[in-house]
Short mmCIF file of N, CA, C and O in Angstrom, two decimals:
data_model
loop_
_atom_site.label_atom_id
_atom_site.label_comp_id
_atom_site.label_asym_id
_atom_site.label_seq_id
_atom_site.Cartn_x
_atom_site.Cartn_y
_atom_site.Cartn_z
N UNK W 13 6.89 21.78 -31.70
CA UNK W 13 7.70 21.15 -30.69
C UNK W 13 6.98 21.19 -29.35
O UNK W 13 6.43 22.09 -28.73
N UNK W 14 7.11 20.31 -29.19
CA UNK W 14 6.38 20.13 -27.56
C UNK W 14 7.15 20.20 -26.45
O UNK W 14 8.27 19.68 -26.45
N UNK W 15 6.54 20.99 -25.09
CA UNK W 15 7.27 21.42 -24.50
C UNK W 15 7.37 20.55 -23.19
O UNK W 15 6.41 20.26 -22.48
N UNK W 16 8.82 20.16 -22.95
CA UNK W 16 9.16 19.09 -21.80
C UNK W 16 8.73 19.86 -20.44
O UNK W 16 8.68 21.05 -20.15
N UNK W 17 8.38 18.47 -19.59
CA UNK W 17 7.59 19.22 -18.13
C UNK W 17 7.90 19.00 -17.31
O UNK W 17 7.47 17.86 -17.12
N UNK W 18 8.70 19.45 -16.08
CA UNK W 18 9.06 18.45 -15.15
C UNK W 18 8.20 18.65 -13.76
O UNK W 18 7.58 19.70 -13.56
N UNK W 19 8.20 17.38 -12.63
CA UNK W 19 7.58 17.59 -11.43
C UNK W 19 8.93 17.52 -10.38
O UNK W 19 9.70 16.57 -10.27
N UNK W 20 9.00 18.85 -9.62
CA UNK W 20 9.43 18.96 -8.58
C UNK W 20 8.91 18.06 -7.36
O UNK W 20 7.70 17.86 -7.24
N UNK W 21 9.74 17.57 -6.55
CA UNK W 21 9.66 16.57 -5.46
C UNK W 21 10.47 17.10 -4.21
O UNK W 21 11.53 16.71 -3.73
N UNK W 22 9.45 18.29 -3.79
CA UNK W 22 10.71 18.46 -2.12
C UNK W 22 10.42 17.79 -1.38
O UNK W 22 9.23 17.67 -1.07
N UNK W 23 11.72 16.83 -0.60
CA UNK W 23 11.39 16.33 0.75
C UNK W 23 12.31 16.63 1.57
O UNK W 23 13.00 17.64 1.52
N UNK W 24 12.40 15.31 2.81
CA UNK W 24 13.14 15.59 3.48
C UNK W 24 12.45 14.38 4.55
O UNK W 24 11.32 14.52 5.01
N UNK W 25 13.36 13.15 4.88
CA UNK W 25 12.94 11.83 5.26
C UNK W 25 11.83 11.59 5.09
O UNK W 25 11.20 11.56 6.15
N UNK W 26 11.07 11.33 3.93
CA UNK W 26 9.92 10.98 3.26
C UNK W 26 10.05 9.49 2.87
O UNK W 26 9.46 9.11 1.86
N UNK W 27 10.79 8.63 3.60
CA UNK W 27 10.91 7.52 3.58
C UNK W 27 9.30 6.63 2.93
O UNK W 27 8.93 6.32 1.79
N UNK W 28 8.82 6.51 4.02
CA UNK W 28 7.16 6.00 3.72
C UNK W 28 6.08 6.33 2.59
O UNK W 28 5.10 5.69 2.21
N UNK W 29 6.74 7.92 2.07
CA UNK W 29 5.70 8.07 1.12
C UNK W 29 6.08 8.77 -0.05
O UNK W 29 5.32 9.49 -0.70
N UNK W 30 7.53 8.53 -0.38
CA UNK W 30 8.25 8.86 -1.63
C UNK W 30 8.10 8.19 -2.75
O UNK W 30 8.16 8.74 -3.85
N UNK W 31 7.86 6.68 -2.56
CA UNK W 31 7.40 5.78 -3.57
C UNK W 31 6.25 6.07 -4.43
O UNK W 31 6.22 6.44 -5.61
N UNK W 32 5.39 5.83 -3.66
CA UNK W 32 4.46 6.65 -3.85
C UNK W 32 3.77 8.03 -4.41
O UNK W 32 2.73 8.05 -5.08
N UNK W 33 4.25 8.74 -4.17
CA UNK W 33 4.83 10.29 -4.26
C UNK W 33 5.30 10.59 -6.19
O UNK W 33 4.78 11.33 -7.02
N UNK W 34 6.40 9.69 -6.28
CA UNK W 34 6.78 9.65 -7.56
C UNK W 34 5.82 8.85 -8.52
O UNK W 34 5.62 9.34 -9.64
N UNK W 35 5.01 7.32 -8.08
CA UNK W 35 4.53 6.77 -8.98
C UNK W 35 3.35 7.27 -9.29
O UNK W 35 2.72 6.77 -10.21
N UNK W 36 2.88 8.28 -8.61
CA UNK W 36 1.41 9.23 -8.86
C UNK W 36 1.74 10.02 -9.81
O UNK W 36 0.76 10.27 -10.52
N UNK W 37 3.10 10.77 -10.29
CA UNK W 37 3.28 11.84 -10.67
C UNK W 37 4.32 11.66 -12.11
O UNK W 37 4.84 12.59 -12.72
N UNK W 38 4.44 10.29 -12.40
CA UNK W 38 5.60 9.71 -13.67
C UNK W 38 4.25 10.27 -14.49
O UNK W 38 4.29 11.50 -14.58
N UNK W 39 3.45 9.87 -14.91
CA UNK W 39 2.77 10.14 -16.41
C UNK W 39 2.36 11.26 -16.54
O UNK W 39 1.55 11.57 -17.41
N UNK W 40 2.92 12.17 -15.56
CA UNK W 40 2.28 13.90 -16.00
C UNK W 40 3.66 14.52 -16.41
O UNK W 40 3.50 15.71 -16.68
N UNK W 41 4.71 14.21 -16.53
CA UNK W 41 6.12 14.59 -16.50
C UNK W 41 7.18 13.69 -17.17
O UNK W 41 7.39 12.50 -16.93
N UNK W 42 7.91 14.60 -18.17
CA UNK W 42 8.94 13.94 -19.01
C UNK W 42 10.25 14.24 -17.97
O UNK W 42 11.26 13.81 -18.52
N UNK W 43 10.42 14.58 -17.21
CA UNK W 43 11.25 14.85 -15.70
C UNK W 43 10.96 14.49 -14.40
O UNK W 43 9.96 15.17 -14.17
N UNK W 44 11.14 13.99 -13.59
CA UNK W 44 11.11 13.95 -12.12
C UNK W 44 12.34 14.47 -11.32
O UNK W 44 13.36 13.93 -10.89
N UNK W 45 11.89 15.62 -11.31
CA UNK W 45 13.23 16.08 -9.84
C UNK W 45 12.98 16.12 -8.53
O UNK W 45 12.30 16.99 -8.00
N UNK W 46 13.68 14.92 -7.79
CA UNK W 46 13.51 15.15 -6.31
C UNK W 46 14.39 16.43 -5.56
O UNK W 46 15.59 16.20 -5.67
N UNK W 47 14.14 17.59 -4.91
CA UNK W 47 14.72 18.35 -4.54
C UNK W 47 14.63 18.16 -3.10
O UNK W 47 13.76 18.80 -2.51
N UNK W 48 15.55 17.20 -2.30
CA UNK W 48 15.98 16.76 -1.02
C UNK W 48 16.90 17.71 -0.19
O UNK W 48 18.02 18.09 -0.57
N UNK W 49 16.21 18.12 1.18
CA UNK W 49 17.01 19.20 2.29
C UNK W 49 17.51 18.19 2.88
O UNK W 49 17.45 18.61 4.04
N UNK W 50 18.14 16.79 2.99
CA UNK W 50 19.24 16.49 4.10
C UNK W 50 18.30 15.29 4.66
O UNK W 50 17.88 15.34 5.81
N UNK W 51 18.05 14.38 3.92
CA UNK W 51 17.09 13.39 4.48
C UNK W 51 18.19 12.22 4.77
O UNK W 51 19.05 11.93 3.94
N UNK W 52 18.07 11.50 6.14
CA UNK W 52 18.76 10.55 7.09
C UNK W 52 18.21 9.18 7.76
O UNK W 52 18.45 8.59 8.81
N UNK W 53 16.96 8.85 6.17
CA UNK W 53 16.02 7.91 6.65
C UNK W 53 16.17 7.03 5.47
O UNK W 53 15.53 5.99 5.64
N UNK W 54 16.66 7.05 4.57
CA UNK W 54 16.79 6.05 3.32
C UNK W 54 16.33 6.36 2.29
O UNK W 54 16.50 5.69 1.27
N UNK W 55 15.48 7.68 2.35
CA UNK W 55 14.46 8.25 1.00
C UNK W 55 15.62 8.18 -0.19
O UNK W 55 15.57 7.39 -1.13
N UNK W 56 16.34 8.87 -0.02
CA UNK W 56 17.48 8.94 -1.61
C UNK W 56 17.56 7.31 -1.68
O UNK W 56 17.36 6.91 -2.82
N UNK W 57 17.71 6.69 -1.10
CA UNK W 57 18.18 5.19 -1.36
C UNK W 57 16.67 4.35 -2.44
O UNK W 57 16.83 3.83 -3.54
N UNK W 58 15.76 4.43 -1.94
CA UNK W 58 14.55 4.38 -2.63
C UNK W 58 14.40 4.97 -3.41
O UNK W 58 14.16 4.28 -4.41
N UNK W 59 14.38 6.60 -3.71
CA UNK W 59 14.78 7.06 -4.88
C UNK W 59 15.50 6.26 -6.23
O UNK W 59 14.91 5.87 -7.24
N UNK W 60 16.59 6.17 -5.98
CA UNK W 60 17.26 5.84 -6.76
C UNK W 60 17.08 4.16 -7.42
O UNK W 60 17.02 3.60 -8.52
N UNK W 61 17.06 3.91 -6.43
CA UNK W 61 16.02 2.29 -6.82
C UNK W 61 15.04 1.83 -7.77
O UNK W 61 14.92 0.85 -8.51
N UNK W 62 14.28 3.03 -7.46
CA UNK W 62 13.32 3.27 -8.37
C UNK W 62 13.40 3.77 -9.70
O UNK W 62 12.58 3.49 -10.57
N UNK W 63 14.46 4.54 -9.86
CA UNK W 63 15.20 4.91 -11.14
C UNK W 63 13.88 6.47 -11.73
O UNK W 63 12.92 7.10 -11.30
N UNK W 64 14.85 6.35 -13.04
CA UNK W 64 13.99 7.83 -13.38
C UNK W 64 13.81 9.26 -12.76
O UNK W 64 13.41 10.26 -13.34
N UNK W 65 14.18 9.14 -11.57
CA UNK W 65 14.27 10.76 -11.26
C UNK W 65 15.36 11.05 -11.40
O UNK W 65 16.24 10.26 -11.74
N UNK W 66 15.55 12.54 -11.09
CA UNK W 66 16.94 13.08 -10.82
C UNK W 66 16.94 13.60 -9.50
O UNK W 66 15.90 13.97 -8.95
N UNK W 67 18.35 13.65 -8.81
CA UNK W 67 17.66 13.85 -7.21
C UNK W 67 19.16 15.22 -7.04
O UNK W 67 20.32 15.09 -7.43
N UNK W 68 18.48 16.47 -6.30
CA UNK W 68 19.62 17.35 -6.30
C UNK W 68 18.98 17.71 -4.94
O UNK W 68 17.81 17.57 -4.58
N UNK W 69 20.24 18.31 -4.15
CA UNK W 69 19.75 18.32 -2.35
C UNK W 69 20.56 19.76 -1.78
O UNK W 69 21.61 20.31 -2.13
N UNK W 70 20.14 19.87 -1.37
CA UNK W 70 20.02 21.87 -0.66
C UNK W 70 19.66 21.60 1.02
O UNK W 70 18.82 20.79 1.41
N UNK W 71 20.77 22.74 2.17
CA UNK W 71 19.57 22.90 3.16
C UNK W 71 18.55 23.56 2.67
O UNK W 71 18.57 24.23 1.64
N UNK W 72 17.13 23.30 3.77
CA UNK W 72 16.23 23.96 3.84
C UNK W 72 16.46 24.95 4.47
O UNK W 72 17.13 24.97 5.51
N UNK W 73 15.79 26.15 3.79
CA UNK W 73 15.86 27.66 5.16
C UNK W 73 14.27 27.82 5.00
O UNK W 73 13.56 27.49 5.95
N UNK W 74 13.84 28.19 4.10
CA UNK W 74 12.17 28.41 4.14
C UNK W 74 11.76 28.07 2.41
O UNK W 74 12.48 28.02 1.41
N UNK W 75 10.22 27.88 2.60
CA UNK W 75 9.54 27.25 1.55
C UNK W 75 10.14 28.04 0.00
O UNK W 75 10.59 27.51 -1.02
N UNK W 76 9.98 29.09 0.24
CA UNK W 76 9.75 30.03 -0.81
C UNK W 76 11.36 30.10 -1.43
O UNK W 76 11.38 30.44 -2.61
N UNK W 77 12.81 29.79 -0.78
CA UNK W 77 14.32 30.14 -1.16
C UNK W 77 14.60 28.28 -1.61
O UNK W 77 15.65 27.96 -2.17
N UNK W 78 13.43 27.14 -1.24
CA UNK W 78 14.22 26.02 -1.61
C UNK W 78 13.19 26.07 -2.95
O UNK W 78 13.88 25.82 -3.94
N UNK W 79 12.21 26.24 -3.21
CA UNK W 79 11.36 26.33 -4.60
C UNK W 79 12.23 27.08 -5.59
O UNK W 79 12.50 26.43 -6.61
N UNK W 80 12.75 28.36 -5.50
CA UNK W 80 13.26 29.49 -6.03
C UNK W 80 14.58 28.90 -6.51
O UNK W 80 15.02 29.21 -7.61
N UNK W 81 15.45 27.75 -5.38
CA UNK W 81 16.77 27.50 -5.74
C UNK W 81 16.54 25.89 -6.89
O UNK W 81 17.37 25.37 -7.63
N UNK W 82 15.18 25.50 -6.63
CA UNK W 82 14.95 24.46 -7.86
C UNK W 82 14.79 24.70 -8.59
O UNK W 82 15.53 24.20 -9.45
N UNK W 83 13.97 25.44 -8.96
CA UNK W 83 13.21 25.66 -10.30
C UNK W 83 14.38 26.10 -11.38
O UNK W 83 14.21 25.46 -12.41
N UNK W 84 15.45 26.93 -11.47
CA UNK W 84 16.46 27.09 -12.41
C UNK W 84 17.20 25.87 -12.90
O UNK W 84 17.90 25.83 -13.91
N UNK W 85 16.94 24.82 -12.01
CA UNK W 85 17.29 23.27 -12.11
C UNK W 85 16.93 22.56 -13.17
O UNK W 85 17.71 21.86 -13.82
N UNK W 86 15.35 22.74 -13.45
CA UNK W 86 14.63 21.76 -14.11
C UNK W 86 14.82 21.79 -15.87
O UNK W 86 14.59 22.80 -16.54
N UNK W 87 15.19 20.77 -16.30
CA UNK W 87 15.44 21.10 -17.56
C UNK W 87 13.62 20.75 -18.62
O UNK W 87 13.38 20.11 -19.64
N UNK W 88 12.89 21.42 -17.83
CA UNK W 88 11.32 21.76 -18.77
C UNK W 88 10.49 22.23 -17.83
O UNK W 88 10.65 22.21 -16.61
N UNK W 89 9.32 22.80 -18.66
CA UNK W 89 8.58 23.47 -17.50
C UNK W 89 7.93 23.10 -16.45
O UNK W 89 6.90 22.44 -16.66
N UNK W 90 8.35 23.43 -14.95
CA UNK W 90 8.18 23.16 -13.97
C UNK W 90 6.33 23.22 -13.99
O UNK W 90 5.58 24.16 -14.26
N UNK W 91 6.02 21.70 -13.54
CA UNK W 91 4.50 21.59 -12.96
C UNK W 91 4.48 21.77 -11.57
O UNK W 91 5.06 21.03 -10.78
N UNK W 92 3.52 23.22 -11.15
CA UNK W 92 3.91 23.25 -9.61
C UNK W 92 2.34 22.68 -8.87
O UNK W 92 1.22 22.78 -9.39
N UNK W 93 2.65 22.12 -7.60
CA UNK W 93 1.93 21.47 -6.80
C UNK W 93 0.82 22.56 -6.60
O UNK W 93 0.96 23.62 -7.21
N UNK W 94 -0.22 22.40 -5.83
CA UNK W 94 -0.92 23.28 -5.43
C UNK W 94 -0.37 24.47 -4.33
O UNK W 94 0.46 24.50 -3.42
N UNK W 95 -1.20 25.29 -4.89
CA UNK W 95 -0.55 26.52 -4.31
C UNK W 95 -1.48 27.14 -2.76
O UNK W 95 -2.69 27.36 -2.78
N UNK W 96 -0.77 27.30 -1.75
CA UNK W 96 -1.86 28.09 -0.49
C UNK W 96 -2.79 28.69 -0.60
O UNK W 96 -3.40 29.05 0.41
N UNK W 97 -3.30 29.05 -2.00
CA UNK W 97 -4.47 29.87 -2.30
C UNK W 97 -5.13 28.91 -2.60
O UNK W 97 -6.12 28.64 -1.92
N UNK W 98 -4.80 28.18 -3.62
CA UNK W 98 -5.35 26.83 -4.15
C UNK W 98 -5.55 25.64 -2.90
O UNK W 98 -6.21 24.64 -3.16
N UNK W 99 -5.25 25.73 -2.23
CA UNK W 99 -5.48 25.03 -0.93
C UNK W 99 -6.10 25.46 0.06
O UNK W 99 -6.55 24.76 0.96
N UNK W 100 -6.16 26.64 -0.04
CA UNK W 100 -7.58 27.21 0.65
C UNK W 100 -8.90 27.41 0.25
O UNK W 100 -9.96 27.20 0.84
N UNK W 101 -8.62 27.89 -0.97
CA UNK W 101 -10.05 27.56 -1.97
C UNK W 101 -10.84 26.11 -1.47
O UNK W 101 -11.83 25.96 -0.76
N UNK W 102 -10.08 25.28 -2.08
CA UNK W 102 -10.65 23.75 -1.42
C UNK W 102 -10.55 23.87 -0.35
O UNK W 102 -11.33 22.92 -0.28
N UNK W 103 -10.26 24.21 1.11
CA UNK W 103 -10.37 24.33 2.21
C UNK W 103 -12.07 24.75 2.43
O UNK W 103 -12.95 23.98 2.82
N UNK W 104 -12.21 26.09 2.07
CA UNK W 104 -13.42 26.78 1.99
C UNK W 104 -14.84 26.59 1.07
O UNK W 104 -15.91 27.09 1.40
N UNK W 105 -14.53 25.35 -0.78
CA UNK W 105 -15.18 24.41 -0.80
C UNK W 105 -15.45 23.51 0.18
O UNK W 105 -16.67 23.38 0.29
N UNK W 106 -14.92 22.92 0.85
CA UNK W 106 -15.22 21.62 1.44
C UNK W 106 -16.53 22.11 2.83
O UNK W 106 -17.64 21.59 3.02
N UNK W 107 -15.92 23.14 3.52
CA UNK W 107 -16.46 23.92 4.42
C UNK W 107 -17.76 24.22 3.79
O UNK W 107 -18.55 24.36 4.72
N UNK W 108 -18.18 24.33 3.01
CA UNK W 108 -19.62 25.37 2.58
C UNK W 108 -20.42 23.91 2.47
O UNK W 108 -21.45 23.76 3.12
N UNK W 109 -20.02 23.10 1.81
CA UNK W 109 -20.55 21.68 1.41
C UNK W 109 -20.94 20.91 2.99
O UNK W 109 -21.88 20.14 3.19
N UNK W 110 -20.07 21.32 3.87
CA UNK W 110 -20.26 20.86 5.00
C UNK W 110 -21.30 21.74 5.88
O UNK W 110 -22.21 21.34 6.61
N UNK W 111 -21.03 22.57 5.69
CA UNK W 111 -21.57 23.63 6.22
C UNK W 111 -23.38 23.44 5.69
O UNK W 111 -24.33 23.60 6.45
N UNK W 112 -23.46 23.16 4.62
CA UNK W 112 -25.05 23.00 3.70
C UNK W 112 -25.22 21.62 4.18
O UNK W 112 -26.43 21.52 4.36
N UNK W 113 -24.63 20.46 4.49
CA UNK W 113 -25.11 19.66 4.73
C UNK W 113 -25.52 19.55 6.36
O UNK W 113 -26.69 19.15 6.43
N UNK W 114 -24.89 19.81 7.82
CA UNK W 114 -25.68 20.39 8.95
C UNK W 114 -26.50 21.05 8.74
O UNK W 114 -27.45 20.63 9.39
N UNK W 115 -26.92 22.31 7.97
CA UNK W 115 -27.80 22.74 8.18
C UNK W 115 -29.15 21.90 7.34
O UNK W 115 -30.22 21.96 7.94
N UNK W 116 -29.13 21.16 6.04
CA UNK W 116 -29.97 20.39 5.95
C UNK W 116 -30.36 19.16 6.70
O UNK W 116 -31.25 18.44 6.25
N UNK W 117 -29.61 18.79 8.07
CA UNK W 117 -30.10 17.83 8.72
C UNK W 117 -30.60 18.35 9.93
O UNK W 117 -31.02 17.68 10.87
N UNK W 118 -30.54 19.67 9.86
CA UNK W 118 -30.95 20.52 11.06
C UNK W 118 -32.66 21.40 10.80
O UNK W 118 -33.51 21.96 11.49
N UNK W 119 -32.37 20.99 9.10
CA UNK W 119 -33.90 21.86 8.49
C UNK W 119 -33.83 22.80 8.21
O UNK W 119 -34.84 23.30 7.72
N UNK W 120 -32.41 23.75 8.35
CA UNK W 120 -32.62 24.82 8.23
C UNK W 120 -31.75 25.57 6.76
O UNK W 120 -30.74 25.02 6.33
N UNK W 121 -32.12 26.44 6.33
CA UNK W 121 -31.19 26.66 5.28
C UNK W 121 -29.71 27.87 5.49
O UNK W 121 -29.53 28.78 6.30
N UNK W 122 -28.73 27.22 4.17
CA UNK W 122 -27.48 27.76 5.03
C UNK W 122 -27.51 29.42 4.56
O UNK W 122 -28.15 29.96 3.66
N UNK W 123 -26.46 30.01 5.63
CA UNK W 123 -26.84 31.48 5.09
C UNK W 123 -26.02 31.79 4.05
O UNK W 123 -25.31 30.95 3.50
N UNK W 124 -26.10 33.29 3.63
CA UNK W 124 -25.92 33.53 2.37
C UNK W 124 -24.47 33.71 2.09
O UNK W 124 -23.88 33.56 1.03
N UNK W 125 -23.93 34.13 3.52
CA UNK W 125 -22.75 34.36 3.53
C UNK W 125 -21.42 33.74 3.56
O UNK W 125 -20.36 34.33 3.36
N UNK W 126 -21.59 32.38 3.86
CA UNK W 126 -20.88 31.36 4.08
C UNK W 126 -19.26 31.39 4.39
O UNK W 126 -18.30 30.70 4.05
N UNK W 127 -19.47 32.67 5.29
CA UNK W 127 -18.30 32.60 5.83
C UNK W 127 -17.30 31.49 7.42
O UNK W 127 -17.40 31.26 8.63
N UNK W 128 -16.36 31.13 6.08
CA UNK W 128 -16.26 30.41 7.60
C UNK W 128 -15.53 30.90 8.77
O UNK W 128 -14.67 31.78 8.74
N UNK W 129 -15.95 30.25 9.88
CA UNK W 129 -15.58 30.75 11.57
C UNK W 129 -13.74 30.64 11.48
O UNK W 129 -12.91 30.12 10.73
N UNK W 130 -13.73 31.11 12.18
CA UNK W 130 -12.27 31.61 12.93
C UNK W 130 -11.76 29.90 13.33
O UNK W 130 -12.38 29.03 13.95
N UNK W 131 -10.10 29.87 12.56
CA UNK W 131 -9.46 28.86 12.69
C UNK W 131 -9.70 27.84 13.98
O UNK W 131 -9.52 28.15 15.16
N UNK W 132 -10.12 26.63 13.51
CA UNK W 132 -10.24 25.36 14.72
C UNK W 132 -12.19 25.28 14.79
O UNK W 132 -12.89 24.37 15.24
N UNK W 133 -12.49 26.20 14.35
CA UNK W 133 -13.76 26.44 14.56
C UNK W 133 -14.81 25.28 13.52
O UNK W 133 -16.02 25.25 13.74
N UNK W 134 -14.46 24.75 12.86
CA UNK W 134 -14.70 23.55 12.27
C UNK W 134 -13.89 22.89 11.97
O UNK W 134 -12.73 23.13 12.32
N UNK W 135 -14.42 21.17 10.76
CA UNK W 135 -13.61 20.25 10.99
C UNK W 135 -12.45 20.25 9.78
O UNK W 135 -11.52 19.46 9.64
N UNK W 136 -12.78 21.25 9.04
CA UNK W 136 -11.39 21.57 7.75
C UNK W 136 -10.56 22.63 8.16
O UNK W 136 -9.67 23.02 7.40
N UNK W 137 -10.79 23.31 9.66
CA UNK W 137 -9.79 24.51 9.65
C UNK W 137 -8.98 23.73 9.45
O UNK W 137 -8.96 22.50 9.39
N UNK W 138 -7.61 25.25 9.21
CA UNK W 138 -6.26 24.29 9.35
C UNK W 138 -5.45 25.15 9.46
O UNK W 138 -4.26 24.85 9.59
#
């Protein structure tokens, strides 16, 4: 038996890029749940237009209590987005790649340590 998967969708007036948003993410998921904090821009209206999701709506208080109050929601296993670690990783890929490429237009080679500088200090802080 194969096991059903669903993709969580938090927004919150994501008007412009909900369409979107969902049609990237239909063929990885036998579920689409939009989990909406109080959006006052038309996103549920597009939602639903579009058909195929399911849309359930919560205030927001913080990241970690509106994830926690979805996930018991989903009827298969939740596919979760990238995670802050996982987004820093690629943060700090991108940086080293950048980082090796100034110094090869500079001649020089990069050091060993490739630590990167203190937030703002290049063009991927964040």
């Amino acid at each position: 038996m194969q096991t059903r998967r669903t993709v969580i969708i938090p927004c919150k007036n994501e008007r412009t890029n909900i369409r979107a948003c969902i049609e990237s993410v239909r063929g990885l998921a036998d579920e689409i749940l939009v989990a909406d904090s109080g959006s006052t821009d038309g996103t549920l209206e597009i939602v639903r237009g579009i058909g195929g999701c399911r849309i359930i709506q919560r205030e927001y208080v913080h990241p970690g209590d509106f994830k926690n109050w979805a996930i018991p929601q989903t009827h298969g296993q939740p596919l979760h987005g990238p995670t802050r670690a996982a987004q820093r990783l690629d943060k700090f890929q991108r940086y080293t790649r950048w980082q090796a490429e100034v110094c090869h237009q500079q001649g020089r080679r990069p050091s060993a340590a490739r630590t990167p500088p203190r937030r703002g200090a290049h063009p991927f802080a964040g």
